Short mmCIF file of C-alpha atoms in Angstrom, two decimals:
data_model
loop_
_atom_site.label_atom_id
_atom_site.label_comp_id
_atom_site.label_asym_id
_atom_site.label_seq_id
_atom_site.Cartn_x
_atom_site.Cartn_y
_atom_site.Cartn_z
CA UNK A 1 9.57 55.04 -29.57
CA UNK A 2 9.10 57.15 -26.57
CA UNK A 3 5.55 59.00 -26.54
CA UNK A 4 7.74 62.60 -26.55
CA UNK A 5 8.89 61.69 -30.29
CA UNK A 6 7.90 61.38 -33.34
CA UNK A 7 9.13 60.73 -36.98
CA UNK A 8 7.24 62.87 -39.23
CA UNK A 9 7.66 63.85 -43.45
CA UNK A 10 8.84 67.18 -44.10
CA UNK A 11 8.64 69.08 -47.27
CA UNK A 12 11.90 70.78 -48.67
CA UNK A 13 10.84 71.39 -52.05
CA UNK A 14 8.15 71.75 -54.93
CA UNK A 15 8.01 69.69 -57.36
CA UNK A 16 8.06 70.55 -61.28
CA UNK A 17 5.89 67.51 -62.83
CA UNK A 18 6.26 64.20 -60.84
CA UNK A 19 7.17 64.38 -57.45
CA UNK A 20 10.48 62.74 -56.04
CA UNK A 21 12.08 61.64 -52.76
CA UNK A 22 14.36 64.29 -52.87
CA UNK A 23 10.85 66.61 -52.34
CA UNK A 24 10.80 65.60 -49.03
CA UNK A 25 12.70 64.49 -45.90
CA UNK A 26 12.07 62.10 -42.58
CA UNK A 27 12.81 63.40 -39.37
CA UNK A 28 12.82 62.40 -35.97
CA UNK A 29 11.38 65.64 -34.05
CA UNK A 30 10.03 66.13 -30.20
CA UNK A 31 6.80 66.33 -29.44
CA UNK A 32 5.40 69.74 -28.57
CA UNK A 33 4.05 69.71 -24.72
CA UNK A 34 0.35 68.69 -24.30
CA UNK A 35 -1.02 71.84 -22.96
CA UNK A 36 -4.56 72.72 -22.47
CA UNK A 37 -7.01 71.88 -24.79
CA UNK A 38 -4.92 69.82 -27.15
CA UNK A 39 -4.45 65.41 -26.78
CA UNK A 40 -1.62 63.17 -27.82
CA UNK A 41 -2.80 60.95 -30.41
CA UNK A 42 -1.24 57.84 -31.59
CA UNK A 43 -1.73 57.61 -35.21
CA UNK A 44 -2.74 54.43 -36.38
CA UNK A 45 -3.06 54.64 -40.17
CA UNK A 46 -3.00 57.57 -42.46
CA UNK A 47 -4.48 58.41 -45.96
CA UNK A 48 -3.09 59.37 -49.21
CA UNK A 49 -4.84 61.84 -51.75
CA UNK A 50 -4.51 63.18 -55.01
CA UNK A 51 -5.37 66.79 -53.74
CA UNK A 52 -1.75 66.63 -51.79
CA UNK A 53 -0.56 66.58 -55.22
CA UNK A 54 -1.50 70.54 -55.53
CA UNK A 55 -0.78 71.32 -51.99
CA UNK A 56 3.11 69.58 -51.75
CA UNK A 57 3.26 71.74 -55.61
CA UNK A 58 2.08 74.90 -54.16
CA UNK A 59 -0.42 75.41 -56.98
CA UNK A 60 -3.23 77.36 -56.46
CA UNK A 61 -6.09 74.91 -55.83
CA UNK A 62 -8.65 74.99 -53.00
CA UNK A 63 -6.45 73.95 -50.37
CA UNK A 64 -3.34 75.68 -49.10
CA UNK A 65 -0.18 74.49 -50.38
CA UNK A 66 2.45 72.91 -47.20
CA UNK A 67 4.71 75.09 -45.90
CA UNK A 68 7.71 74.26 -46.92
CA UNK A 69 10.50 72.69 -43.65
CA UNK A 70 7.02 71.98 -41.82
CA UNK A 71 5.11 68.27 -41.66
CA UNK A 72 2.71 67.86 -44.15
CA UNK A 73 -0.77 67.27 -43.06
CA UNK A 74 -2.87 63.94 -43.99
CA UNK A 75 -6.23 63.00 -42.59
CA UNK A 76 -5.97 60.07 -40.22
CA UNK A 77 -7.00 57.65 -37.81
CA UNK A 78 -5.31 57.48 -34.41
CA UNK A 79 -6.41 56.74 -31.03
CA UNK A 80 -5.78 59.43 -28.22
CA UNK A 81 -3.33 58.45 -25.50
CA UNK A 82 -3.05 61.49 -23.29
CA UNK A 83 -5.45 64.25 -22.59
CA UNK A 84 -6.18 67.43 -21.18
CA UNK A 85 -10.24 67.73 -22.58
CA UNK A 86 -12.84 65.77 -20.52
CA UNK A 87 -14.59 65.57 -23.74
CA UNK A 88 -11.48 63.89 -25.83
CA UNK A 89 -10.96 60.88 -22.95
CA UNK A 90 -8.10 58.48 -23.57
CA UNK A 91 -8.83 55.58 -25.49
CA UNK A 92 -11.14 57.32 -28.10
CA UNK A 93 -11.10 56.62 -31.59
CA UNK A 94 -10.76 60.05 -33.85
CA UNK A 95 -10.23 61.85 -37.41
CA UNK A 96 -7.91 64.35 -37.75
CA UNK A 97 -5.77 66.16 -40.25
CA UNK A 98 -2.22 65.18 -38.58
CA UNK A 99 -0.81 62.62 -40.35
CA UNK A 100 2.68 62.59 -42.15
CA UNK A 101 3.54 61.28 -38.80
CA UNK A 102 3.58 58.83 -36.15
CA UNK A 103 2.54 60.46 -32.96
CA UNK A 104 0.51 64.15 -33.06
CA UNK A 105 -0.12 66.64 -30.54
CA UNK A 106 -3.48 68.05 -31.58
CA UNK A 107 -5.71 70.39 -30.61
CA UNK A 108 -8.57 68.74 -29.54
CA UNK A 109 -11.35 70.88 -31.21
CA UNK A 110 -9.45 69.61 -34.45
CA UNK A 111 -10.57 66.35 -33.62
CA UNK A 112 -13.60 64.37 -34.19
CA UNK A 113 -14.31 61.40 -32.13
CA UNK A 114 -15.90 58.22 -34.53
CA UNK A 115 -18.70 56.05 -33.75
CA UNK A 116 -17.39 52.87 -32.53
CA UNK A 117 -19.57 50.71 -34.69
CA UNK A 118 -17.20 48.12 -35.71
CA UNK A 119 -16.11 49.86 -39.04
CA UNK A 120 -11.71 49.51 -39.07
CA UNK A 121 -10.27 52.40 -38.85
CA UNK A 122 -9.24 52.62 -42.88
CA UNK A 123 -13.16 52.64 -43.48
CA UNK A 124 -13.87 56.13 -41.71
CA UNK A 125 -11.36 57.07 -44.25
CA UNK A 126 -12.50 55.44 -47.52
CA UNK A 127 -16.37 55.19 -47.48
CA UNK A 128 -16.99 56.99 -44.20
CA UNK A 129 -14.72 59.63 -44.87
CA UNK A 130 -13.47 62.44 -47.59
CA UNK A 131 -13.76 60.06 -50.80
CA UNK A 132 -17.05 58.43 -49.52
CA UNK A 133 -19.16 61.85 -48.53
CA UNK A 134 -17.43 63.15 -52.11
CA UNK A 135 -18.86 60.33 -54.11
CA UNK A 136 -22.25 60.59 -51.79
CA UNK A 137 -22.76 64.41 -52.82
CA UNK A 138 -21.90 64.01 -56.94
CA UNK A 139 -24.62 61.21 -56.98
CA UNK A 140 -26.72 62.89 -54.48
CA UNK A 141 -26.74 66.53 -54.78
CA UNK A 142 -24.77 67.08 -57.96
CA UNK A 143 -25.87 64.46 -60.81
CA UNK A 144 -29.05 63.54 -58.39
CA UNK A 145 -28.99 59.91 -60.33
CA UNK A 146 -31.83 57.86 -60.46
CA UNK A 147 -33.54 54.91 -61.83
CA UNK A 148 -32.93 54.08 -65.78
CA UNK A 149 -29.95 56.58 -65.58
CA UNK A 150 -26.84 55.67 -67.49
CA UNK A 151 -23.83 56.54 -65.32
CA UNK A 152 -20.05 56.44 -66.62
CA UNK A 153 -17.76 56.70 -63.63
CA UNK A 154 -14.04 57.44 -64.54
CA UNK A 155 -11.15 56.26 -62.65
CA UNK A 156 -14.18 53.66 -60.63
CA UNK A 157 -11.69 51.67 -58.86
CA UNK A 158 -10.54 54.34 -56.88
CA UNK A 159 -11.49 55.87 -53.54
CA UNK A 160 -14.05 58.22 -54.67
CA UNK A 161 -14.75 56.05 -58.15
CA UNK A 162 -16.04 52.87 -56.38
CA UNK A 163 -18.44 53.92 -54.12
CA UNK A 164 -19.70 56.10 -56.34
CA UNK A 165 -19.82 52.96 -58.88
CA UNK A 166 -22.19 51.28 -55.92
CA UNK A 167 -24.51 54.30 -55.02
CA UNK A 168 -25.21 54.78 -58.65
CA UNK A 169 -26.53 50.66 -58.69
CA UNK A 170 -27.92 51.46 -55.43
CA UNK A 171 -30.50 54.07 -57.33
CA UNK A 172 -31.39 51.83 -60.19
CA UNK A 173 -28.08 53.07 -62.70
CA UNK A 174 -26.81 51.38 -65.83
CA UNK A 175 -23.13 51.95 -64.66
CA UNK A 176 -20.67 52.01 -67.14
CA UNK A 177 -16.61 51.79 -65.23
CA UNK A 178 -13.35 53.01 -66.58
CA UNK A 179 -9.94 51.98 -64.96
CA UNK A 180 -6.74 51.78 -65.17
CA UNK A 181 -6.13 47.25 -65.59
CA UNK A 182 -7.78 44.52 -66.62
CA UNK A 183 -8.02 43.47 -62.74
CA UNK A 184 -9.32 46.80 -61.62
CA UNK A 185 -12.00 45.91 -64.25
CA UNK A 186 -12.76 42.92 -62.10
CA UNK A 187 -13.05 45.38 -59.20
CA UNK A 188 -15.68 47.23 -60.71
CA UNK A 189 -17.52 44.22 -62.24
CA UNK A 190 -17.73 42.98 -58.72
CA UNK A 191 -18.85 45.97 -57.17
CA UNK A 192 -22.15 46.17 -59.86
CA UNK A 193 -20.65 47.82 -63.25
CA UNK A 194 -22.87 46.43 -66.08
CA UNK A 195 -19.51 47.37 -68.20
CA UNK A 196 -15.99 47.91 -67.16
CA UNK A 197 -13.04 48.93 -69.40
CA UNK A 198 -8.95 49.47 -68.88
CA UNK A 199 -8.34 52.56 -70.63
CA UNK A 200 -5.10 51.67 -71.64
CA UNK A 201 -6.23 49.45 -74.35
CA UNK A 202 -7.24 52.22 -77.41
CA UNK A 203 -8.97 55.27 -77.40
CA UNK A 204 -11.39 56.33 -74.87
CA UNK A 205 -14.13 57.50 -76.96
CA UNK A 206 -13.63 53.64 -78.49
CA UNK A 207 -13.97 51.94 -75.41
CA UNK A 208 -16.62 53.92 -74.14
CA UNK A 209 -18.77 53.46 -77.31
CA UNK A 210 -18.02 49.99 -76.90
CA UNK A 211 -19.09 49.61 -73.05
CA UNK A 212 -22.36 51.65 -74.53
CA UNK A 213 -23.49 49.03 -77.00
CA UNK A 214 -23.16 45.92 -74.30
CA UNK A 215 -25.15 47.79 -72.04
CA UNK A 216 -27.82 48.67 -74.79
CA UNK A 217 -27.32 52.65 -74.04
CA UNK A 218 -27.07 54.93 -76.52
CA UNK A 219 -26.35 58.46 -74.71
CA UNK A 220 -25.18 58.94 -71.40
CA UNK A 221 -27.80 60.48 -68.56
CA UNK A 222 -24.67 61.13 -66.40
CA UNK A 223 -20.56 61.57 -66.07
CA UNK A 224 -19.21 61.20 -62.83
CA UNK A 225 -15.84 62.53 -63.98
CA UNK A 226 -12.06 62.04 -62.03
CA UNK A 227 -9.90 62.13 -64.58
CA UNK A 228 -10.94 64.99 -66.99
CA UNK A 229 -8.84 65.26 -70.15
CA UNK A 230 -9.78 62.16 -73.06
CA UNK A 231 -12.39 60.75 -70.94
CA UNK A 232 -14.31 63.29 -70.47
CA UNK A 233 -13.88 64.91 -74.59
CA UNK A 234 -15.33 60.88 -74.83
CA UNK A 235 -18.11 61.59 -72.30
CA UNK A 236 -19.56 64.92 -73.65
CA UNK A 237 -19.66 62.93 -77.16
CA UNK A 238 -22.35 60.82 -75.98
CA UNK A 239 -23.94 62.72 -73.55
CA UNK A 240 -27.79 62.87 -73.79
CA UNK A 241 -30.28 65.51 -73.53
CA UNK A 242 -30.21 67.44 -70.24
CA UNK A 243 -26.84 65.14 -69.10
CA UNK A 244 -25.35 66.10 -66.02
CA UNK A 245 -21.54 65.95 -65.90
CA UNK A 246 -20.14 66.35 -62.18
CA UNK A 247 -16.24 67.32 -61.93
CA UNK A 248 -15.03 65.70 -58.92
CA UNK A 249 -11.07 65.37 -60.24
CA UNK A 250 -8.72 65.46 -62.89
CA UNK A 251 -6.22 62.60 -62.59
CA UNK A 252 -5.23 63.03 -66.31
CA UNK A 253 -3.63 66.16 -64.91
CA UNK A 254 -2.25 66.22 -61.50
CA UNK A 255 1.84 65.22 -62.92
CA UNK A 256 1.68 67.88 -66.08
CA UNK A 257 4.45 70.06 -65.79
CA UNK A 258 2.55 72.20 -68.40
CA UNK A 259 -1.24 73.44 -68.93
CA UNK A 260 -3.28 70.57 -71.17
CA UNK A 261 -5.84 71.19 -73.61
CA UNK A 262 -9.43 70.94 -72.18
CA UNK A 263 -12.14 68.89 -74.40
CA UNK A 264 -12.79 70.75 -77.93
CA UNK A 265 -16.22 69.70 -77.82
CA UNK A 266 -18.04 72.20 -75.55
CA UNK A 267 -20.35 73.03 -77.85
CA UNK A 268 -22.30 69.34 -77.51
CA UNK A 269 -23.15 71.08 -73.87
CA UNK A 270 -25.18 73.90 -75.59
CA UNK A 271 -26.84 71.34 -77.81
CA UNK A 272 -27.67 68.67 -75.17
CA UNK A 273 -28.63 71.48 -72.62
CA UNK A 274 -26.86 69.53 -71.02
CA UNK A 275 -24.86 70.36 -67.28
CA UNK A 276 -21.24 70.24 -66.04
CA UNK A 277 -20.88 71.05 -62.14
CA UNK A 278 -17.85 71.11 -60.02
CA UNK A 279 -18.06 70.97 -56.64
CA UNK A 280 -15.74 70.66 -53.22
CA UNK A 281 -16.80 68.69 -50.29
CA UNK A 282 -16.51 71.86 -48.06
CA UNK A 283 -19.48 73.63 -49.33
CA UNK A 284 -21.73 70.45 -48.31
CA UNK A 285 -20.76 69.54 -44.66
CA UNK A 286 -24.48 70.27 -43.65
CA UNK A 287 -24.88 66.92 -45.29
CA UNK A 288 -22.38 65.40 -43.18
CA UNK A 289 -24.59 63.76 -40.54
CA UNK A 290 -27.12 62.62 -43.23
CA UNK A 291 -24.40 61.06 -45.08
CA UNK A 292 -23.04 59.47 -42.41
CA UNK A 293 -26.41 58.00 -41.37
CA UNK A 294 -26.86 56.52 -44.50
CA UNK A 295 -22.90 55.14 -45.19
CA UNK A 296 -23.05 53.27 -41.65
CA UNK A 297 -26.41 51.49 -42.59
CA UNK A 298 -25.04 50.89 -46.20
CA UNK A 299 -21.97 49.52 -44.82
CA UNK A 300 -23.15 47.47 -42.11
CA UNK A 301 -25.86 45.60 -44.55
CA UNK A 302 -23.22 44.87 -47.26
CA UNK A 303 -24.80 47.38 -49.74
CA UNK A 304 -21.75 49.53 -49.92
CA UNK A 305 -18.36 47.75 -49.90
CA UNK A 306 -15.13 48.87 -48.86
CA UNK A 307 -12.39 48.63 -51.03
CA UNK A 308 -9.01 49.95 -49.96
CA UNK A 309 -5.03 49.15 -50.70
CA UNK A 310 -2.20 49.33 -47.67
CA UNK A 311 0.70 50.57 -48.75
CA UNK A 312 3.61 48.80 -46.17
CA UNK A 313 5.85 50.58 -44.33
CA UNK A 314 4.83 52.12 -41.75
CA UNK A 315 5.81 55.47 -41.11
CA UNK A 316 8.51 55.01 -43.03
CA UNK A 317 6.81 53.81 -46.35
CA UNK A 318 4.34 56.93 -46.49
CA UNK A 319 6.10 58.69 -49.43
CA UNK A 320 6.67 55.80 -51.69
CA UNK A 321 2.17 55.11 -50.66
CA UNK A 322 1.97 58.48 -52.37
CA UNK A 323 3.85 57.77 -55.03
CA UNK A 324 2.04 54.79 -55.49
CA UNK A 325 -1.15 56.31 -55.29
CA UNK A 326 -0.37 59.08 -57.89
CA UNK A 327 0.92 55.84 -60.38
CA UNK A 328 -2.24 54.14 -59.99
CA UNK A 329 -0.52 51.52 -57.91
CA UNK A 330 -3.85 51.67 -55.36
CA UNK A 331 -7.40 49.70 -56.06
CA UNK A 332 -10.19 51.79 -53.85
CA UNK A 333 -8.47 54.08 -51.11
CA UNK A 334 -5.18 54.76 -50.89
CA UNK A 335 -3.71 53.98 -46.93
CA UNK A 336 -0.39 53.59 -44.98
CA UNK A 337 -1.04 51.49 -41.60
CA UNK A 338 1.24 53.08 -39.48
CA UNK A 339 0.90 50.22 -36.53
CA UNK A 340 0.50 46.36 -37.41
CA UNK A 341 -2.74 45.87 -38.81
CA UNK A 342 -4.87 42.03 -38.99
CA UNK A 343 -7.30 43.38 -41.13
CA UNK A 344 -7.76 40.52 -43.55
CA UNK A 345 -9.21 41.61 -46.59
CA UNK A 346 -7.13 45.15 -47.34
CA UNK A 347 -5.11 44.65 -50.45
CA UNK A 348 -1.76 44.80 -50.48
CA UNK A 349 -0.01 47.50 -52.54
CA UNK A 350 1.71 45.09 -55.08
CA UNK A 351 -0.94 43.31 -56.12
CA UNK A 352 -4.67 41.80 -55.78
CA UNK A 353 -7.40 43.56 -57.32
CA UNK A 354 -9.47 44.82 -53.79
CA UNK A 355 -11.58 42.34 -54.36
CA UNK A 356 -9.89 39.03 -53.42
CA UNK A 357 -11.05 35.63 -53.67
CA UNK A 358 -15.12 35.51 -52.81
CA UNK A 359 -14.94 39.14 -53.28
CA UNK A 360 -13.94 39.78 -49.68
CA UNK A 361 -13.31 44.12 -49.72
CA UNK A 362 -12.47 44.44 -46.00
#
């Protein structure tokens, strides 16, 4: 493809409930001219989110909804191939929010050059990126977890879920994992759960009291919560005194085409003084070079593993990655390569539990 092109996703419509291909169209559009200040970036792999769920929807949440006829935005990876910034040379590695397609012309303050430390370019989007900083500030500056805690981490095979599986273990947790299959319960397992359960297989509360007993817990010290709805009615059950629940996401939720009923037992909050904090990642980006200074060592000396699932395709196969995503389809974070990749240990959407054989996770 000439460097003037690019295919990009579109958005016609908003969805009511589940998104469909009809939502959205592929196009093959011109580039706009590199003109001062701005770099053409090749993008080399893109992520998928649930918060795009709310934004392609147009509900209010905290970030704007896509215009509709315009390409959608996505963070991503790409490596700049023309210039006109000293400070953006050709050849560097960076983050930016232009993905949806194959090629971007971006301006180049909206572009942040990464540390060539050998991390791939799908780990400064997993655990060096949105879902690894988000999982870094619940345990950090939200539930503040620490040794002899008992942690429950909902939906702890995902992006934000597993690392925040490994920093709680990291601080001296009992870590309690709920996910979505039996081999995303391996996943978790692997990455330092004492207790790991599929949902799926009977009520939550159930499971969770379950997971309690073979850990020798009785109350929970903390709720790292991405799914809202059952689990986290089972999680104020059982919270103990002083608890701290952190709302990171509501999975449970994202697909309703009509309001759901929050948890009817409130009350246990009162009688625990116990805490329940939201929190977006926007209001802590002073943290961001602290976090990042401690990710890089944590990944470099195999304390914190990446864990992510390629969706194939390319370009082309970034819808049905969302899709996928939103079904549970992905084990740790969610990405679409968008050239030819050799990394050997990514999973492949499909299949494989992000953890293959010898636990490889990159």
């Amino acid at each position: 493809m000439p460097s003037e092109l690019t295919r990009q996703w579109v958005l016609r419509s908003r969805p009511k409930g589940r998104p469909s291909a009809e939502d959205v169209e592929l196009v093959d559009a011109t580039l706009p001219p590199i003109t001062r200040g701005s770099v053409l970036v090749e993008n080399l792999v893109m992520s998928v989110e649930p918060y795009m769920r709310g934004r392609i929807g147009g509900e209010a949440t905290y970030a704007e909804p896509y215009p509709l006829d315009e390409p959608m935005l996505a963070p991503t990876v790409g490596r700049v191939v023309e210039t006109t910034d000293p400070a953006m040379p050709e050849g560097a590695l960076v983050l930016h929010e232009h993905g949806w397609r194959s090629h971007a012309v971006v301006p180049a303050e909206q572009c942040r050059i990464l540390r060539d430390d050998g991390l791939g370019p799908a780990d400064h989007l997993g655990p060096m990126g949105i879902p690894g900083m988000t999982a870094w500030i619940g345990c950090e500056r939200i539930a503040r977890i620490e040794t002899g805690d008992v942690v429950f981490v909902s939906s702890a095979a995902g992006a934000v879920g597993s690392v925040a599986v490994q920093i709680a273990k990291l601080r001296g947790a009992t870590v309690i994992a709920s996910v979505g299959s039996p081999e995303k319960a391996d996943v978790a397992r692997a990455l330092g759960a004492d207790a790991a359960f599929d949902y799926h297989d009977g009520p939550v509360k159930d499971l969770l009291r379950t997971a309690m007993e073979e850990v020798g817990a009785s109350a929970l010290s903390v709720y790292y919560d991405n799914v809202g709805g059952e689990h986290l009615e089972a999680a104020i059950r059982v919270i103990d005194d002083h608890a701290r629940i952190v709302l990171c996401g509501m999975l449970s939720i994202y697909n309703s085409a009509t309001p759901q009923p929050g948890p009817r037992n409130l009350i246990k909050l009162v009688w625990r003084r116990a805490r329940m904090e939201g929190f977006l990642l926007r209001d802590h980006l002073d943290a961001r070079d602290a976090f990042e200074e401690q990710m890089s060592g944590w990944l470099r000396s195999g304390a914190i593993r990446p864990v992510h699932t390629e969706f194939p395709g390319g370009i082309d196969g970034a819808w049905d990655a969302f899709l996928g995503m939103l079904d549970g389809r992905a084990t740790g974070k969610a990405v679409v390569p968008l050239v030819a990749t050799t990394d050997p240990g990514a999973t492949r959407e499909a299949g494989g539990n992000g953890l293959p054989e010898k636990e490889r996770t990159r």
